[in-house]
JSON list of C-alpha atoms in Angstrom, two decimals:
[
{"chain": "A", "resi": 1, "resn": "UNK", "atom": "CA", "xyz": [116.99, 56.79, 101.02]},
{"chain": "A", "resi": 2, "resn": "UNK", "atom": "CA", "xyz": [117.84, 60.71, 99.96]},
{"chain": "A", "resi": 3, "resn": "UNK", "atom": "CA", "xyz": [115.14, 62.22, 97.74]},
{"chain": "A", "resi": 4, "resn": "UNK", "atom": "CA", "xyz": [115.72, 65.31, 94.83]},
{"chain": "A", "resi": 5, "resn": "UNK", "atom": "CA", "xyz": [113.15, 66.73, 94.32]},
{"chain": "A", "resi": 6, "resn": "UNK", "atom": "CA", "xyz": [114.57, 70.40, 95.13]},
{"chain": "A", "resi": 7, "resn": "UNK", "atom": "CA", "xyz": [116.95, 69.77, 92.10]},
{"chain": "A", "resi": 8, "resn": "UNK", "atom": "CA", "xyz": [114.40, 68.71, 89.59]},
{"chain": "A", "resi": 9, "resn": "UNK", "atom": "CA", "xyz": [115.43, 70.62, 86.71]},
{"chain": "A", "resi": 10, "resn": "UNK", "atom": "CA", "xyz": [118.64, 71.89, 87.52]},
{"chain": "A", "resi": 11, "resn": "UNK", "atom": "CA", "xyz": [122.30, 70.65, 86.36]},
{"chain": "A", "resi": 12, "resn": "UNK", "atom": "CA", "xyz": [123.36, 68.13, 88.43]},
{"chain": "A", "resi": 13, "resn": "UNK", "atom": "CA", "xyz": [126.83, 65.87, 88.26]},
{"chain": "A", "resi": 14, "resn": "UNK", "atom": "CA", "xyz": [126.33, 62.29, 89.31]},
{"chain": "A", "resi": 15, "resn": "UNK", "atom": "CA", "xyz": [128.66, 59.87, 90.52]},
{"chain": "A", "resi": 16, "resn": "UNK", "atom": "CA", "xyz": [127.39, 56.06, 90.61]},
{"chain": "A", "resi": 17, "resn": "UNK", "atom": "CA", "xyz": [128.24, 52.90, 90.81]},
{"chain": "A", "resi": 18, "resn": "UNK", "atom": "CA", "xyz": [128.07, 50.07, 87.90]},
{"chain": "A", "resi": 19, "resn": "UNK", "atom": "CA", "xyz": [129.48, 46.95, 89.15]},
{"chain": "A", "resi": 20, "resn": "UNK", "atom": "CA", "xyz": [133.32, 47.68, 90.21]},
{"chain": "A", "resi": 21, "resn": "UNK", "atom": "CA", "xyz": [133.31, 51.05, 88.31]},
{"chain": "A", "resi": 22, "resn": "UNK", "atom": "CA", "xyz": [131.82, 54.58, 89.63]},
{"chain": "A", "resi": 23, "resn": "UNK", "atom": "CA", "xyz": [130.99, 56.39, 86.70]},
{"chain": "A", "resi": 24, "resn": "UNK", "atom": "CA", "xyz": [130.72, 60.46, 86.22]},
{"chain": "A", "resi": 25, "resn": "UNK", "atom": "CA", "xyz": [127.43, 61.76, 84.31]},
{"chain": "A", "resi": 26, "resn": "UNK", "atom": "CA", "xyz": [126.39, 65.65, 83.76]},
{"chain": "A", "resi": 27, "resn": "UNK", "atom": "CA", "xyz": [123.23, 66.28, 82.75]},
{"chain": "A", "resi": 28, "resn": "UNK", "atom": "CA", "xyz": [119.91, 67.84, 84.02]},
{"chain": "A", "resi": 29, "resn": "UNK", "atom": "CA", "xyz": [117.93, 66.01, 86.64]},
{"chain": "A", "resi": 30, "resn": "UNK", "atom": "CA", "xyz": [114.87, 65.22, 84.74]},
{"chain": "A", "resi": 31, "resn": "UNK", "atom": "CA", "xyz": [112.66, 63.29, 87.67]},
{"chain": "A", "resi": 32, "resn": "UNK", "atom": "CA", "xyz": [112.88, 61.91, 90.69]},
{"chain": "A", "resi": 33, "resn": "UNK", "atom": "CA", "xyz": [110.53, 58.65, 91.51]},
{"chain": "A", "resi": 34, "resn": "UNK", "atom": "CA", "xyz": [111.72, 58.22, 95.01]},
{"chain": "A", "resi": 35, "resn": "UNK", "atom": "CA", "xyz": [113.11, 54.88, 93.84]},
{"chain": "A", "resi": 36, "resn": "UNK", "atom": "CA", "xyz": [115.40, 56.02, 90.92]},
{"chain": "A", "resi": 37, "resn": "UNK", "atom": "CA", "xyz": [116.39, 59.36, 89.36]},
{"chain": "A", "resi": 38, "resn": "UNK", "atom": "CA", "xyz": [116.13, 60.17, 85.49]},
{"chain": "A", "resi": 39, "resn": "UNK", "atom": "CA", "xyz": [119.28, 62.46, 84.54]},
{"chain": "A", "resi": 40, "resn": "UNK", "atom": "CA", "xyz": [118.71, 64.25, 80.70]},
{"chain": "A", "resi": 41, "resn": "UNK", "atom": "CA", "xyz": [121.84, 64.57, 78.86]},
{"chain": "A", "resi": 42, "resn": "UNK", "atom": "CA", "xyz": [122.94, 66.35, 75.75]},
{"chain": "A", "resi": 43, "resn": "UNK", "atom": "CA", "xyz": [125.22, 65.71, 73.03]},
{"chain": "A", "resi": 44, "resn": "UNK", "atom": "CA", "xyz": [126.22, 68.11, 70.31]},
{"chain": "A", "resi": 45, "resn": "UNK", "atom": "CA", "xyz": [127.05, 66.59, 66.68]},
{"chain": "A", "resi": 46, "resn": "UNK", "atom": "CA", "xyz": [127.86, 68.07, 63.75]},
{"chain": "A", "resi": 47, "resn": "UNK", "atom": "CA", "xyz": [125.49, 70.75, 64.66]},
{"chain": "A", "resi": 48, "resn": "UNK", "atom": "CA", "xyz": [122.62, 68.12, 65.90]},
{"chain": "A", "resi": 49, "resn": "UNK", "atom": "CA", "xyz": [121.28, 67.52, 69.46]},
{"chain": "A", "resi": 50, "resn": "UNK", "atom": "CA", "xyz": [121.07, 64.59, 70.83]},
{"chain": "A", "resi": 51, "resn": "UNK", "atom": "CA", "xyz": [119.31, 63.35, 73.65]},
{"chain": "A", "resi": 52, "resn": "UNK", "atom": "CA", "xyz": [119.87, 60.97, 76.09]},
{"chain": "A", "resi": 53, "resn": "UNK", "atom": "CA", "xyz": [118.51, 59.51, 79.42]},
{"chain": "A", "resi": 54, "resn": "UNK", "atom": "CA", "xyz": [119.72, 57.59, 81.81]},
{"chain": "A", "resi": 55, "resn": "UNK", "atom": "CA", "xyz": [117.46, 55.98, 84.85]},
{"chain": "A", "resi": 56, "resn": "UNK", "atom": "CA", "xyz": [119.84, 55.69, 87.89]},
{"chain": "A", "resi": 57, "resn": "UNK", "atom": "CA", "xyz": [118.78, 53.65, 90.74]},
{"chain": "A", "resi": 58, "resn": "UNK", "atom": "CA", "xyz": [119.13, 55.00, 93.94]},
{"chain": "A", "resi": 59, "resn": "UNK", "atom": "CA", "xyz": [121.32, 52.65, 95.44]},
{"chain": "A", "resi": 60, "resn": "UNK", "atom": "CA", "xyz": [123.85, 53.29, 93.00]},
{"chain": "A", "resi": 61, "resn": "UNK", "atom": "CA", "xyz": [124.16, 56.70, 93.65]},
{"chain": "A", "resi": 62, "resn": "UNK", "atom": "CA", "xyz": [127.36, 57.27, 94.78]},
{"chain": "A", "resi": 63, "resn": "UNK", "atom": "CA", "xyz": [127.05, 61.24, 95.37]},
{"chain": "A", "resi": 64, "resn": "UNK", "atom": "CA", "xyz": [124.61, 63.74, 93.44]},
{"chain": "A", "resi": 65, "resn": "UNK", "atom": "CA", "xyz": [125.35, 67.34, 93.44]},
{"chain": "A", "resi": 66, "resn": "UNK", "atom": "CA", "xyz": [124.28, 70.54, 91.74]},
{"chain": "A", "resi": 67, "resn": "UNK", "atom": "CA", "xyz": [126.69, 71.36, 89.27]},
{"chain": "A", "resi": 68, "resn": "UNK", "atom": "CA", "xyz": [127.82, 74.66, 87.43]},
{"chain": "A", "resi": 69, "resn": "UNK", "atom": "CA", "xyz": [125.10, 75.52, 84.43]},
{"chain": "A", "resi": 70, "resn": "UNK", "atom": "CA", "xyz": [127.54, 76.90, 81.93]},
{"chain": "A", "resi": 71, "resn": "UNK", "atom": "CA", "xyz": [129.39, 73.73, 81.75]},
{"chain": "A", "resi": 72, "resn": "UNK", "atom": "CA", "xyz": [125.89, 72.13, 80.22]},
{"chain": "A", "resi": 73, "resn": "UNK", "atom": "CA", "xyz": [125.74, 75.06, 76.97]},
{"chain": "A", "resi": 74, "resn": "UNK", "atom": "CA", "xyz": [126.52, 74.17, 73.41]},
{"chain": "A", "resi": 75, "resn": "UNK", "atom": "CA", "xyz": [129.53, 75.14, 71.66]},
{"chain": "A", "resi": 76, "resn": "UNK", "atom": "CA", "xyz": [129.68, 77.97, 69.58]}
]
């Protein structure tokens, strides 16, 4: 199985699988257990932050790649 631990803290886009559907997730990779990753996300609402995270086995990982860290910024 691939580990993460070099992108621990970075932005990272996900792809994985949930049942018949491959999902796409942004967010920062909060921890890696070497059986599942944690991915932090944020959501900006009416001036609030929320957040969110989502535990991602690793067999569902379809791919897992650093992504582009001004997408991840709040709007102004």
């Amino acid at each position: 199985m691939p580990c993460y631990p070099s992108l621990v803290g970075k932005p990272v886009e996900v792809v994985y699988r949930l049942g018949f559907v491959n999902l796409l997730v942004n967010g920062i990779l909060f921890a890696d257990s070497g059986q599942f990753i944690l991915l932090e996300q944020h959501l900006y609402e009416q001036g609030r932050v929320r957040t969110f995270y989502s535990k991602i086995p690793y067999p569902c990982i379809v791919r897992l790649s650093e992504s582009n860290p001004g997408g991840t910024s709040p709007p102004t």
